[in-house]
PDB file of C-alpha atoms in Angstrom:
ATOM      1  CA  MET Z  19      18.698  16.155 -41.468  1.00 43.00           C
ATOM      2  CA  LYS Z  20      15.040  17.077 -41.190  1.00 38.00           C
ATOM      3  CA  LYS Z  21      14.178  14.566 -43.948  1.00 38.00           C
ATOM      4  CA  PHE Z  22      16.115  11.833 -42.135  1.00 36.00           C
ATOM      5  CA  VAL Z  23      14.268  12.472 -38.847  1.00 35.00           C
ATOM      6  CA  THR Z  24      10.935  12.374 -40.665  1.00 35.00           C
ATOM      7  CA  PHE Z  25      11.855   9.071 -42.380  1.00 36.00           C
ATOM      8  CA  LEU Z  26      12.969   7.573 -39.053  1.00 34.00           C
ATOM      9  CA  ALA Z  27       9.745   8.633 -37.386  1.00 38.00           C
ATOM     10  CA  MET Z  28       7.758   6.956 -40.193  1.00 39.00           C
ATOM     11  CA  MET Z  29       9.717   3.726 -39.774  1.00 41.00           C
ATOM     12  CA  VAL Z  30       9.113   3.738 -36.020  1.00 38.00           C
ATOM     13  CA  LEU Z  31       5.389   4.240 -36.600  1.00 40.00           C
ATOM     14  CA  VAL Z  32       5.347   1.269 -38.990  1.00 43.00           C
ATOM     15  CA  VAL Z  33       7.208  -0.915 -36.485  1.00 42.00           C
ATOM     16  CA  GLY Z  34       4.878  -0.025 -33.659  1.00 44.00           C
ATOM     17  CA  SER Z  35       1.864  -0.503 -35.888  1.00 43.00           C
ATOM     18  CA  LEU Z  36       2.986  -3.920 -37.139  1.00 46.00           C
ATOM     19  CA  ALA Z  37       3.928  -5.027 -33.653  1.00 43.00           C
ATOM     20  CA  GLY Z  38       0.427  -4.165 -32.590  1.00 45.00           C
ATOM     21  CA  CYS Z  39      -0.899  -6.816 -34.948  1.00 45.00           C
ATOM     22  CA  GLY Z  40       0.138  -9.618 -32.646  1.00 40.00           C
ATOM     23  CA  ALA Z  41      -3.427 -10.140 -31.449  1.00 38.00           C
ATOM     24  CA  LYS Z  42      -4.635 -13.534 -30.262  1.00 37.00           C
ATOM     25  CA  GLU Z  43      -5.812 -15.905 -33.031  1.00 39.00           C
ATOM     26  CA  GLU Z  44      -9.569 -16.438 -33.107  1.00 37.00           C
ATOM     27  CA  ALA Z  45     -11.963 -18.309 -35.404  1.00 36.00           C
ATOM     28  CA  ALA Z  46     -13.522 -15.006 -36.445  1.00 33.00           C
ATOM     29  CA  PRO Z  47     -10.872 -12.384 -35.634  1.00 34.00           C
ATOM     30  CA  ALA Z  48     -11.843  -8.975 -34.406  1.00 33.00           C
ATOM     31  CA  PRO Z  49     -10.067  -5.858 -35.654  1.00 31.00           C
ATOM     32  CA  GLU Z  50      -6.569  -5.815 -34.263  1.00 36.00           C
ATOM     33  CA  ALA Z  51      -5.586  -3.390 -31.562  1.00 31.00           C
ATOM     34  CA  ALA Z  52      -2.235  -1.672 -31.480  1.00 30.00           C
ATOM     35  CA  PRO Z  53      -1.336  -0.780 -27.898  1.00 26.00           C
ATOM     36  CA  GLU Z  54       2.374  -0.678 -28.763  1.00 35.00           C
ATOM     37  CA  ALA Z  55       1.799   1.998 -31.384  1.00 32.00           C
ATOM     38  CA  THR Z  56      -0.143   4.135 -28.921  1.00 29.00           C
ATOM     39  CA  GLU Z  57       2.465   3.715 -26.216  1.00 30.00           C
ATOM     40  CA  ALA Z  58       5.323   4.439 -28.602  1.00 31.00           C
ATOM     41  CA  ALA Z  59       3.776   7.750 -29.599  1.00 30.00           C
ATOM     42  CA  ALA Z  60       3.794   8.878 -25.968  1.00 30.00           C
ATOM     43  CA  GLU Z  61       7.366   7.774 -25.223  1.00 30.00           C
ATOM     44  CA  PRO Z  62      10.558   9.772 -25.768  1.00 29.00           C
ATOM     45  CA  ALA Z  63      12.211   9.519 -29.160  1.00 30.00           C
ATOM     46  CA  ALA Z  64      15.042   7.348 -27.825  1.00 30.00           C
ATOM     47  CA  ALA Z  65      12.568   4.679 -26.692  1.00 31.00           C
ATOM     48  CA  ASP Z  66      10.927   4.750 -30.126  1.00 36.00           C
ATOM     49  CA  VAL Z  67      14.251   4.226 -31.859  1.00 29.00           C
ATOM     50  CA  ASP Z  68      14.941   1.217 -29.607  1.00 31.00           C
ATOM     51  CA  ALA Z  69      11.786  -0.411 -30.969  1.00 33.00           C
ATOM     52  CA  VAL Z  70      13.398  -0.573 -34.410  1.00 36.00           C
ATOM     53  CA  THR Z  71      15.858  -3.182 -33.149  1.00 40.00           C
ATOM     54  CA  THR Z  72      12.990  -5.660 -32.567  1.00 50.00           C
ATOM     55  CA  ALA Z  73      11.834  -5.666 -36.186  1.00 62.00           C
ATOM     56  CA  SER Z  74      13.211  -5.726 -39.725  1.00 83.00           C
ATOM     57  CA  ILE Z  75      11.471  -3.566 -42.313  1.00 90.00           C
ATOM     58  CA  VAL Z  76      12.896  -4.432 -45.722  1.00 90.00           C
ATOM     59  CA  ASN Z  77      12.511  -3.660 -49.401  1.00 88.00           C
ATOM     60  CA  ASP Z  78      14.815  -6.277 -50.945  1.00 93.00           C
ATOM     61  CA  ALA Z  79      14.768 -10.081 -50.924  1.00 95.00           C
ATOM     62  CA  GLU Z  80      18.211 -10.653 -49.419  1.00 95.00           C
ATOM     63  CA  ALA Z  81      17.382  -8.460 -46.430  1.00 95.00           C
ATOM     64  CA  LEU Z  82      14.094 -10.291 -45.897  1.00 96.00           C
ATOM     65  CA  VAL Z  83      15.817 -13.688 -45.988  1.00 96.00           C
ATOM     66  CA  ASN Z  84      18.284 -12.455 -43.363  1.00 95.00           C
ATOM     67  CA  ALA Z  85      15.443 -11.097 -41.238  1.00 96.00           C
ATOM     68  CA  LEU Z  86      13.768 -14.523 -41.245  1.00 97.00           C
ATOM     69  CA  SER Z  87      16.971 -16.352 -40.297  1.00 96.00           C
ATOM     70  CA  ALA Z  88      18.077 -17.330 -36.800  1.00 96.00           C
ATOM     71  CA  ASP Z  89      20.010 -14.033 -36.672  1.00 94.00           C
ATOM     72  CA  GLY Z  90      16.987 -11.976 -37.703  1.00 94.00           C
ATOM     73  CA  ALA Z  91      14.061 -10.412 -35.837  1.00 93.00           C
ATOM     74  CA  TRP Z  92      10.745 -11.673 -34.469  1.00 95.00           C
ATOM     75  CA  ILE Z  93       8.893  -9.699 -37.148  1.00 95.00           C
ATOM     76  CA  ALA Z  94       9.993  -9.160 -40.740  1.00 96.00           C
ATOM     77  CA  ALA Z  95       7.970  -6.661 -42.768  1.00 95.00           C
ATOM     78  CA  SER Z  96       8.183  -6.231 -46.530  1.00 94.00           C
ATOM     79  CA  LEU Z  97       7.047  -3.008 -48.152  1.00 92.00           C
ATOM     80  CA  ASN Z  98       6.874  -4.324 -51.742  1.00 95.00           C
ATOM     81  CA  ASP Z  99       6.688  -7.513 -53.839  1.00 97.00           C
ATOM     82  CA  LEU Z 100       9.861  -9.593 -53.584  1.00 97.00           C
ATOM     83  CA  SER Z 101      11.292 -12.639 -55.382  1.00 97.00           C
ATOM     84  CA  TYR Z 102      14.067 -14.990 -54.259  1.00 97.00           C
ATOM     85  CA  ASP Z 103      15.454 -17.850 -56.351  1.00 96.00           C
ATOM     86  CA  LYS Z 104      16.484 -20.114 -53.441  1.00 96.00           C
ATOM     87  CA  GLU Z 105      14.852 -21.757 -50.446  1.00 96.00           C
ATOM     88  CA  ILE Z 106      13.903 -19.456 -47.557  1.00 97.00           C
ATOM     89  CA  VAL Z 107      14.456 -20.874 -44.076  1.00 97.00           C
ATOM     90  CA  VAL Z 108      12.568 -19.427 -41.113  1.00 98.00           C
ATOM     91  CA  GLU Z 109      14.441 -20.469 -37.979  1.00 97.00           C
ATOM     92  CA  GLY Z 110      15.331 -19.369 -34.477  1.00 96.00           C
ATOM     93  CA  GLU Z 111      13.228 -18.717 -31.370  1.00 96.00           C
ATOM     94  CA  PHE Z 112      11.986 -15.187 -30.790  1.00 95.00           C
ATOM     95  CA  ILE Z 113       9.866 -13.639 -28.040  1.00 93.00           C
ATOM     96  CA  ASN Z 114       7.108 -11.041 -28.373  1.00 93.00           C
ATOM     97  CA  LYS Z 115       4.998 -10.028 -25.369  1.00 92.00           C
ATOM     98  CA  GLU Z 116       6.719 -12.755 -23.328  1.00 94.00           C
ATOM     99  CA  LYS Z 117       5.604 -15.469 -25.753  1.00 95.00           C
ATOM    100  CA  VAL Z 118       7.325 -17.369 -28.534  1.00 96.00           C
ATOM    101  CA  ALA Z 119       6.292 -15.708 -31.795  1.00 96.00           C
ATOM    102  CA  ARG Z 120       7.488 -15.068 -35.352  1.00 96.00           C
ATOM    103  CA  LYS Z 121       5.780 -13.065 -38.080  1.00 97.00           C
ATOM    104  CA  LEU Z 122       6.137 -12.217 -41.758  1.00 97.00           C
ATOM    105  CA  ALA Z 123       4.110  -9.068 -42.475  1.00 96.00           C
ATOM    106  CA  LEU Z 124       3.449  -8.619 -46.195  1.00 97.00           C
ATOM    107  CA  TYR Z 125       1.365  -5.451 -46.022  1.00 95.00           C
ATOM    108  CA  THR Z 126       1.090  -1.813 -45.067  1.00 93.00           C
ATOM    109  CA  GLN Z 127      -1.724  -0.354 -43.005  1.00 92.00           C
ATOM    110  CA  ASP Z 128      -3.193   2.983 -41.981  1.00 92.00           C
ATOM    111  CA  GLU Z 129      -3.493   4.508 -38.526  1.00 91.00           C
ATOM    112  CA  ASN Z 130      -6.680   2.455 -37.952  1.00 90.00           C
ATOM    113  CA  HIS Z 131      -4.754  -0.755 -38.691  1.00 89.00           C
ATOM    114  CA  LYS Z 132      -6.642  -1.394 -41.925  1.00 92.00           C
ATOM    115  CA  ILE Z 133      -4.540  -2.999 -44.646  1.00 93.00           C
ATOM    116  CA  THR Z 134      -3.804  -0.490 -47.396  1.00 95.00           C
ATOM    117  CA  ALA Z 135      -1.557  -2.638 -49.608  1.00 96.00           C
ATOM    118  CA  SER Z 136      -0.680  -6.346 -49.761  1.00 96.00           C
ATOM    119  CA  PHE Z 137       2.510  -7.831 -51.203  1.00 97.00           C
ATOM    120  CA  LYS Z 138       3.817 -11.124 -52.568  1.00 97.00           C
ATOM    121  CA  LEU Z 139       6.949 -12.995 -51.609  1.00 98.00           C
ATOM    122  CA  THR Z 140       7.945 -15.554 -54.260  1.00 98.00           C
ATOM    123  CA  ALA Z 141      10.418 -18.387 -53.743  1.00 97.00           C
ATOM    124  CA  PRO Z 142      10.571 -22.066 -54.747  1.00 96.00           C
ATOM    125  CA  LYS Z 143      10.297 -23.194 -51.123  1.00 96.00           C
ATOM    126  CA  MET Z 144       9.950 -21.923 -47.567  1.00 97.00           C
ATOM    127  CA  THR Z 145      10.923 -24.164 -44.636  1.00 96.00           C
ATOM    128  CA  VAL Z 146       9.475 -23.124 -41.277  1.00 97.00           C
ATOM    129  CA  LYS Z 147      11.491 -24.126 -38.210  1.00 97.00           C
ATOM    130  CA  SER Z 148      10.353 -21.303 -35.913  1.00 97.00           C
ATOM    131  CA  GLU Z 149       7.461 -22.020 -33.568  1.00 97.00           C
ATOM    132  CA  ASN Z 150       4.275 -19.931 -33.931  1.00 97.00           C
ATOM    133  CA  PHE Z 151       5.318 -18.444 -37.276  1.00 98.00           C
ATOM    134  CA  ARG Z 152       2.642 -16.352 -38.961  1.00 97.00           C
ATOM    135  CA  ILE Z 153       2.251 -15.129 -42.531  1.00 97.00           C
ATOM    136  CA  GLN Z 154      -0.069 -12.134 -42.512  1.00 96.00           C
ATOM    137  CA  GLY Z 155      -1.576  -9.653 -44.915  1.00 96.00           C
ATOM    138  CA  GLY Z 156      -0.073 -10.921 -48.179  1.00 97.00           C
ATOM    139  CA  THR Z 157       0.856 -14.014 -50.181  1.00 97.00           C
ATOM    140  CA  PHE Z 158       3.793 -16.397 -50.214  1.00 98.00           C
ATOM    141  CA  VAL Z 159       4.048 -17.867 -53.723  1.00 98.00           C
ATOM    142  CA  GLY Z 160       5.690 -21.283 -53.481  1.00 96.00           C
ATOM    143  CA  ASP Z 161       5.503 -24.428 -51.338  1.00 95.00           C
ATOM    144  CA  VAL Z 162       5.787 -24.265 -47.554  1.00 96.00           C
ATOM    145  CA  TYR Z 163       7.316 -27.051 -45.438  1.00 95.00           C
ATOM    146  CA  VAL Z 164       6.347 -26.718 -41.774  1.00 95.00           C
ATOM    147  CA  GLU Z 165       8.570 -28.417 -39.193  1.00 94.00           C
ATOM    148  CA  ALA Z 166       7.416 -26.468 -36.113  1.00 95.00           C
ATOM    149  CA  ASN Z 167       4.147 -26.167 -34.224  1.00 94.00           C
ATOM    150  CA  GLY Z 168       1.857 -23.151 -34.338  1.00 94.00           C
ATOM    151  CA  PHE Z 169       2.129 -22.163 -37.999  1.00 96.00           C
ATOM    152  CA  ASN Z 170      -0.695 -19.792 -38.894  1.00 94.00           C
ATOM    153  CA  LEU Z 171      -2.114 -17.670 -41.692  1.00 94.00           C
ATOM    154  CA  ARG Z 172      -4.017 -14.455 -41.144  1.00 94.00           C
ATOM    155  CA  ALA Z 173      -5.550 -12.214 -43.812  1.00 93.00           C
ATOM    156  CA  GLY Z 174      -3.162 -13.742 -46.319  1.00 91.00           C
ATOM    157  CA  GLY Z 175      -2.085 -17.098 -47.608  1.00 93.00           C
ATOM    158  CA  VAL Z 176       0.031 -19.485 -49.592  1.00 95.00           C
ATOM    159  CA  ASP Z 177      -0.199 -19.772 -53.357  1.00 94.00           C
ATOM    160  CA  GLY Z 178       1.159 -23.310 -53.385  1.00 91.00           C
ATOM    161  CA  ASN Z 179       1.195 -26.460 -51.260  1.00 88.00           C
ATOM    162  CA  VAL Z 180       1.725 -26.735 -47.514  1.00 91.00           C
ATOM    163  CA  TYR Z 181       3.479 -29.827 -46.153  1.00 89.00           C
ATOM    164  CA  PHE Z 182       3.616 -30.554 -42.422  1.00 90.00           C
ATOM    165  CA  ALA Z 183       6.424 -32.658 -40.974  1.00 87.00           C
ATOM    166  CA  SER Z 184       4.087 -34.185 -38.379  1.00 83.00           C
ATOM    167  CA  LYS Z 185       0.414 -34.456 -37.564  1.00 78.00           C
ATOM    168  CA  GLU Z 186       1.084 -32.456 -34.401  1.00 82.00           C
ATOM    169  CA  ALA Z 187       2.319 -29.589 -36.542  1.00 87.00           C
ATOM    170  CA  LEU Z 188      -0.885 -29.773 -38.604  1.00 85.00           C
ATOM    171  CA  ASP Z 189      -3.117 -30.004 -35.530  1.00 80.00           C
ATOM    172  CA  THR Z 190      -1.611 -26.753 -34.177  1.00 87.00           C
ATOM    173  CA  PHE Z 191      -2.077 -24.969 -37.524  1.00 90.00           C
ATOM    174  CA  LEU Z 192      -4.477 -21.999 -37.545  1.00 87.00           C
ATOM    175  CA  MET Z 193      -5.953 -19.961 -40.363  1.00 86.00           C
ATOM    176  CA  ASN Z 194      -8.723 -17.390 -40.163  1.00 82.00           C
ATOM    177  CA  ASP Z 195     -11.640 -16.925 -42.545  1.00 77.00           C
ATOM    178  CA  ASP Z 196      -9.819 -14.524 -44.863  1.00 85.00           C
ATOM    179  CA  ALA Z 197      -6.730 -16.731 -45.226  1.00 88.00           C
ATOM    180  CA  PHE Z 198      -6.184 -19.261 -48.015  1.00 87.00           C
ATOM    181  CA  ILE Z 199      -4.074 -22.093 -49.423  1.00 88.00           C
ATOM    182  CA  THR Z 200      -4.433 -22.691 -53.154  1.00 84.00           C
ATOM    183  CA  GLY Z 201      -2.714 -26.093 -53.239  1.00 81.00           C
ATOM    184  CA  THR Z 202      -2.864 -29.241 -51.154  1.00 79.00           C
ATOM    185  CA  VAL Z 203      -2.166 -29.792 -47.460  1.00 83.00           C
ATOM    186  CA  LYS Z 204      -0.300 -32.961 -46.543  1.00 80.00           C
ATOM    187  CA  VAL Z 205       1.321 -34.515 -43.496  1.00 80.00           C
ATOM    188  CA  ALA Z 206       4.574 -36.403 -43.905  1.00 68.00           C
ATOM    189  CA  ASP Z 207       4.083 -38.969 -41.137  1.00 53.00           C
ATOM    190  CA  VAL Z 208       0.468 -39.944 -41.858  1.00 47.00           C
ATOM    191  CA  ASP Z 209       0.269 -43.438 -43.330  1.00 39.00           C
ATOM    192  CA  VAL Z 210      -2.379 -42.357 -45.821  1.00 38.00           C
ATOM    193  CA  VAL Z 211      -0.450 -39.311 -47.000  1.00 38.00           C
ATOM    194  CA  THR Z 212       0.060 -40.679 -50.494  1.00 40.00           C
ATOM    195  CA  SER Z 213      -3.643 -41.291 -50.933  1.00 48.00           C
ATOM    196  CA  ALA Z 214      -5.353 -38.622 -48.826  1.00 60.00           C
ATOM    197  CA  SER Z 215      -6.426 -34.994 -49.122  1.00 73.00           C
ATOM    198  CA  LEU Z 216      -6.140 -32.905 -45.963  1.00 76.00           C
ATOM    199  CA  VAL Z 217      -8.142 -29.801 -46.775  1.00 79.00           C
ATOM    200  CA  VAL Z 218      -8.721 -26.415 -45.230  1.00 74.00           C
ATOM    201  CA  ASP Z 219     -11.031 -24.815 -47.807  1.00 78.00           C
ATOM    202  CA  ALA Z 220     -14.269 -25.672 -49.590  1.00 86.00           C
ATOM    203  CA  ASN Z 221     -12.881 -25.929 -53.120  1.00 85.00           C
ATOM    204  CA  ALA Z 222     -10.258 -28.442 -52.036  1.00 85.00           C
ATOM    205  CA  LEU Z 223     -12.902 -30.523 -50.246  1.00 91.00           C
ATOM    206  CA  VAL Z 224     -15.159 -30.656 -53.304  1.00 95.00           C
ATOM    207  CA  LYS Z 225     -12.218 -31.638 -55.504  1.00 92.00           C
ATOM    208  CA  GLY Z 226     -11.068 -34.265 -53.001  1.00 91.00           C
ATOM    209  CA  LEU Z 227     -14.484 -35.954 -53.041  1.00 96.00           C
ATOM    210  CA  SER Z 228     -14.743 -35.971 -56.830  1.00 96.00           C
ATOM    211  CA  ALA Z 229     -13.791 -38.839 -59.140  1.00 96.00           C
ATOM    212  CA  ASP Z 230     -10.378 -37.170 -59.487  1.00 92.00           C
ATOM    213  CA  GLY Z 231      -9.909 -36.993 -55.729  1.00 90.00           C
ATOM    214  CA  THR Z 232      -8.643 -39.381 -53.064  1.00 89.00           C
ATOM    215  CA  TRP Z 233     -10.041 -42.231 -50.980  1.00 92.00           C
ATOM    216  CA  ILE Z 234     -10.018 -40.121 -47.806  1.00 92.00           C
ATOM    217  CA  VAL Z 235     -10.682 -36.417 -47.452  1.00 92.00           C
ATOM    218  CA  ALA Z 236      -9.987 -34.872 -44.049  1.00 88.00           C
ATOM    219  CA  ALA Z 237     -11.380 -31.417 -43.278  1.00 86.00           C
ATOM    220  CA  TYR Z 238      -9.570 -29.300 -40.715  1.00 77.00           C
ATOM    221  CA  ASN Z 239     -12.148 -26.554 -40.173  1.00 79.00           C
ATOM    222  CA  ASN Z 240     -15.835 -25.747 -40.693  1.00 86.00           C
ATOM    223  CA  MET Z 241     -16.865 -25.112 -44.290  1.00 90.00           C
ATOM    224  CA  ALA Z 242     -19.936 -23.734 -46.073  1.00 92.00           C
ATOM    225  CA  ILE Z 243     -20.405 -24.722 -49.727  1.00 95.00           C
ATOM    226  CA  ALA Z 244     -22.999 -23.022 -51.931  1.00 95.00           C
ATOM    227  CA  ASN Z 245     -23.490 -25.854 -54.436  1.00 96.00           C
ATOM    228  CA  GLU Z 246     -24.203 -29.575 -54.108  1.00 97.00           C
ATOM    229  CA  ILE Z 247     -21.305 -31.924 -53.387  1.00 98.00           C
ATOM    230  CA  LEU Z 248     -20.771 -34.980 -55.587  1.00 98.00           C
ATOM    231  CA  VAL Z 249     -18.951 -37.977 -54.078  1.00 98.00           C
ATOM    232  CA  ASP Z 250     -17.874 -39.971 -57.111  1.00 98.00           C
ATOM    233  CA  GLY Z 251     -15.337 -42.562 -58.244  1.00 97.00           C
ATOM    234  CA  GLU Z 252     -14.089 -45.930 -56.976  1.00 96.00           C
ATOM    235  CA  PHE Z 253     -11.118 -45.988 -54.614  1.00 94.00           C
ATOM    236  CA  ILE Z 254      -9.180 -48.773 -52.914  1.00 91.00           C
ATOM    237  CA  HIS Z 255      -7.828 -48.764 -49.367  1.00 88.00           C
ATOM    238  CA  ARG Z 256      -6.214 -51.856 -47.829  1.00 88.00           C
ATOM    239  CA  ASP Z 257      -7.323 -53.969 -50.777  1.00 93.00           C
ATOM    240  CA  ALA Z 258     -10.996 -53.023 -50.384  1.00 95.00           C
ATOM    241  CA  VAL Z 259     -13.316 -50.468 -51.978  1.00 96.00           C
ATOM    242  CA  ALA Z 260     -13.559 -47.551 -49.552  1.00 96.00           C
ATOM    243  CA  ARG Z 261     -14.228 -43.810 -49.372  1.00 96.00           C
ATOM    244  CA  LYS Z 262     -14.204 -41.555 -46.310  1.00 96.00           C
ATOM    245  CA  LEU Z 263     -14.915 -37.968 -45.286  1.00 96.00           C
ATOM    246  CA  ALA Z 264     -13.163 -37.315 -41.953  1.00 93.00           C
ATOM    247  CA  LEU Z 265     -14.548 -34.265 -40.156  1.00 93.00           C
ATOM    248  CA  TYR Z 266     -12.292 -34.361 -37.102  1.00 86.00           C
ATOM    249  CA  THR Z 267      -8.804 -34.254 -35.668  1.00 77.00           C
ATOM    250  CA  GLN Z 268      -7.495 -36.804 -33.208  1.00 72.00           C
ATOM    251  CA  ASP Z 269      -4.638 -37.335 -30.784  1.00 64.00           C
ATOM    252  CA  GLU Z 270      -2.014 -40.076 -30.869  1.00 63.00           C
ATOM    253  CA  GLU Z 271      -4.427 -42.444 -29.108  1.00 72.00           C
ATOM    254  CA  ARG Z 272      -7.058 -41.773 -31.796  1.00 75.00           C
ATOM    255  CA  ASN Z 273      -9.339 -39.832 -29.459  1.00 77.00           C
ATOM    256  CA  ILE Z 274     -11.263 -37.117 -31.334  1.00 81.00           C
ATOM    257  CA  THR Z 275      -9.970 -33.697 -30.288  1.00 75.00           C
ATOM    258  CA  ALA Z 276     -12.097 -31.491 -32.559  1.00 79.00           C
ATOM    259  CA  SER Z 277     -15.114 -32.001 -34.831  1.00 88.00           C
ATOM    260  CA  PHE Z 278     -16.123 -29.906 -37.836  1.00 90.00           C
ATOM    261  CA  THR Z 279     -19.262 -29.110 -39.828  1.00 94.00           C
ATOM    262  CA  VAL Z 280     -19.578 -29.031 -43.609  1.00 96.00           C
ATOM    263  CA  SER Z 281     -22.709 -27.309 -44.926  1.00 97.00           C
ATOM    264  CA  ALA Z 282     -24.142 -27.656 -48.438  1.00 97.00           C
ATOM    265  CA  PRO Z 283     -27.637 -27.830 -49.963  1.00 98.00           C
ATOM    266  CA  LYS Z 284     -27.114 -31.480 -50.938  1.00 98.00           C
ATOM    267  CA  MET Z 285     -24.557 -34.258 -51.072  1.00 98.00           C
ATOM    268  CA  ILE Z 286     -24.959 -36.979 -53.736  1.00 98.00           C
ATOM    269  CA  VAL Z 287     -23.078 -40.193 -52.960  1.00 98.00           C
ATOM    270  CA  LYS Z 288     -22.083 -42.357 -55.936  1.00 98.00           C
ATOM    271  CA  SER Z 289     -18.998 -43.952 -54.364  1.00 98.00           C
ATOM    272  CA  GLU Z 290     -19.430 -47.385 -52.812  1.00 98.00           C
ATOM    273  CA  ASN Z 291     -18.719 -47.804 -49.079  1.00 98.00           C
ATOM    274  CA  PHE Z 292     -18.591 -44.056 -48.451  1.00 98.00           C
ATOM    275  CA  ARG Z 293     -18.286 -43.085 -44.787  1.00 98.00           C
ATOM    276  CA  ILE Z 294     -18.837 -39.791 -42.977  1.00 98.00           C
ATOM    277  CA  GLN Z 295     -16.987 -39.833 -39.671  1.00 96.00           C
ATOM    278  CA  GLY Z 296     -16.402 -37.619 -36.653  1.00 94.00           C
ATOM    279  CA  GLY Z 297     -18.388 -34.498 -37.502  1.00 95.00           C
ATOM    280  CA  THR Z 298     -21.554 -33.082 -39.075  1.00 98.00           C
ATOM    281  CA  PHE Z 299     -22.828 -32.700 -42.612  1.00 98.00           C
ATOM    282  CA  LYS Z 300     -25.541 -30.036 -42.684  1.00 98.00           C
ATOM    283  CA  GLY Z 301     -27.839 -30.598 -45.645  1.00 98.00           C
ATOM    284  CA  ASP Z 302     -29.635 -33.480 -47.391  1.00 98.00           C
ATOM    285  CA  VAL Z 303     -27.738 -36.599 -48.449  1.00 98.00           C
ATOM    286  CA  VAL Z 304     -28.849 -38.676 -51.462  1.00 98.00           C
ATOM    287  CA  VAL Z 305     -27.165 -42.106 -51.609  1.00 98.00           C
ATOM    288  CA  GLU Z 306     -26.981 -43.910 -54.949  1.00 98.00           C
ATOM    289  CA  ALA Z 307     -24.366 -46.526 -53.983  1.00 98.00           C
ATOM    290  CA  ASN Z 308     -24.205 -49.411 -51.512  1.00 98.00           C
ATOM    291  CA  GLY Z 309     -22.352 -49.420 -48.227  1.00 98.00           C
ATOM    292  CA  PHE Z 310     -22.966 -45.863 -47.026  1.00 98.00           C
ATOM    293  CA  ASN Z 311     -22.196 -45.498 -43.310  1.00 98.00           C
ATOM    294  CA  LEU Z 312     -21.977 -43.007 -40.473  1.00 98.00           C
ATOM    295  CA  VAL Z 313     -19.441 -43.327 -37.634  1.00 97.00           C
ATOM    296  CA  ALA Z 314     -19.575 -40.851 -34.724  1.00 95.00           C
ATOM    297  CA  ALA Z 315     -21.207 -38.438 -37.167  1.00 97.00           C
ATOM    298  CA  GLN Z 316     -24.420 -36.537 -37.776  1.00 98.00           C
ATOM    299  CA  ILE Z 317     -26.474 -35.618 -40.815  1.00 98.00           C
ATOM    300  CA  ASP Z 318     -28.366 -32.447 -39.981  1.00 98.00           C
ATOM    301  CA  GLY Z 319     -30.952 -32.977 -42.716  1.00 98.00           C
ATOM    302  CA  ASN Z 320     -32.673 -35.784 -44.590  1.00 98.00           C
ATOM    303  CA  LEU Z 321     -31.095 -39.034 -45.775  1.00 98.00           C
ATOM    304  CA  TYR Z 322     -32.541 -40.488 -48.969  1.00 98.00           C
ATOM    305  CA  PHE Z 323     -31.554 -43.734 -50.730  1.00 98.00           C
ATOM    306  CA  ALA Z 324     -31.991 -44.304 -54.456  1.00 98.00           C
ATOM    307  CA  SER Z 325     -32.872 -47.982 -53.907  1.00 98.00           C
ATOM    308  CA  GLN Z 326     -33.911 -50.391 -51.175  1.00 98.00           C
ATOM    309  CA  GLU Z 327     -30.617 -52.235 -51.642  1.00 98.00           C
ATOM    310  CA  ALA Z 328     -28.652 -49.085 -50.911  1.00 98.00           C
ATOM    311  CA  MET Z 329     -30.704 -48.545 -47.765  1.00 98.00           C
ATOM    312  CA  ASP Z 330     -30.322 -52.179 -46.652  1.00 98.00           C
ATOM    313  CA  THR Z 331     -26.528 -51.870 -46.787  1.00 98.00           C
ATOM    314  CA  PHE Z 332     -26.529 -48.636 -44.764  1.00 98.00           C
ATOM    315  CA  VAL Z 333     -24.666 -48.864 -41.439  1.00 98.00           C
ATOM    316  CA  ILE Z 334     -24.978 -46.290 -38.652  1.00 98.00           C
ATOM    317  CA  SER Z 335     -23.080 -46.395 -35.346  1.00 97.00           C
ATOM    318  CA  ASP Z 336     -24.750 -45.858 -31.966  1.00 97.00           C
ATOM    319  CA  ASP Z 337     -23.152 -42.428 -31.603  1.00 96.00           C
ATOM    320  CA  SER Z 338     -24.415 -41.201 -35.006  1.00 98.00           C
ATOM    321  CA  THR Z 339     -27.694 -39.450 -35.828  1.00 98.00           C
ATOM    322  CA  VAL Z 340     -29.851 -38.259 -38.727  1.00 98.00           C
ATOM    323  CA  THR Z 341     -32.021 -35.337 -37.677  1.00 98.00           C
ATOM    324  CA  GLY Z 342     -34.437 -35.562 -40.627  1.00 98.00           C
ATOM    325  CA  GLU Z 343     -36.147 -38.331 -42.561  1.00 98.00           C
ATOM    326  CA  THR Z 344     -34.450 -41.557 -43.627  1.00 98.00           C
ATOM    327  CA  ALA Z 345     -36.193 -43.167 -46.581  1.00 98.00           C
ATOM    328  CA  VAL Z 346     -35.987 -44.663 -50.043  1.00 98.00           C
ATOM    329  CA  GLN Z 347     -36.726 -41.899 -52.483  1.00 89.00           C
TER     330      GLN Z 347
END
């Protein structure tokens, strides 16, 4: 009996600790507080046991799948690596701290809320139908299909592709600096989806702008890249040669809602009719092809052209700027 009480107390501590991780999302998140864990420690044992009903702490795949279902709990916590051979569906509306929330915790942590171990959940596919669903502290291995708003990644990520059912779902997506997606990010209802790269990390942006990339690359957060970026290859859009780096998000009326900055020592442009639009490139740009243009964008650095012809075909909109020198090099 003594061993059972000790085990129960440990489970309650884990629940309170994980529940305390529901801190507000920020661009550069601060260490998470755990007021629930502190309060639980001061409450009678019966109140602590009640907290268990708001979370599912599991160690097998079937239990985790049930916890993420509409009949599950707002938070599902795995305490080891798990594999499931079918699609996982995250559905249902759950409330935490009087707000809609859902969380998959793939980690353990100490009393200071520092992650002590991270786990993997592997499945061929995960479909997210719950609003504000978060994957935190570990890795989902497989593709994720997001049908609800507010999907977010925190101190963990997806080893696979992430597909959003709408641009609104993508625009409400959040990931902090220590989160990751190894594959591509695509939106189902964007007309350029078959020929565009929507990227959230530096490696994907560099690949998207390469000769093996796509005609348009859209960045959805600020990025810092240590090496030079090469824009290469010929691409066709609407029967014309075109290439574009979109550093913004926009609403349904095409008004820019957020602008982003990509930093690198240098960008070399070899693709004809390459456009930077809606944000800032911080670094020098060397243009070796004709038709380079800036639309509602800024180059925080110098702009050099390899030939007078390349410079003569340069187009810059009234709301664009180059902070440094513009010249033929």
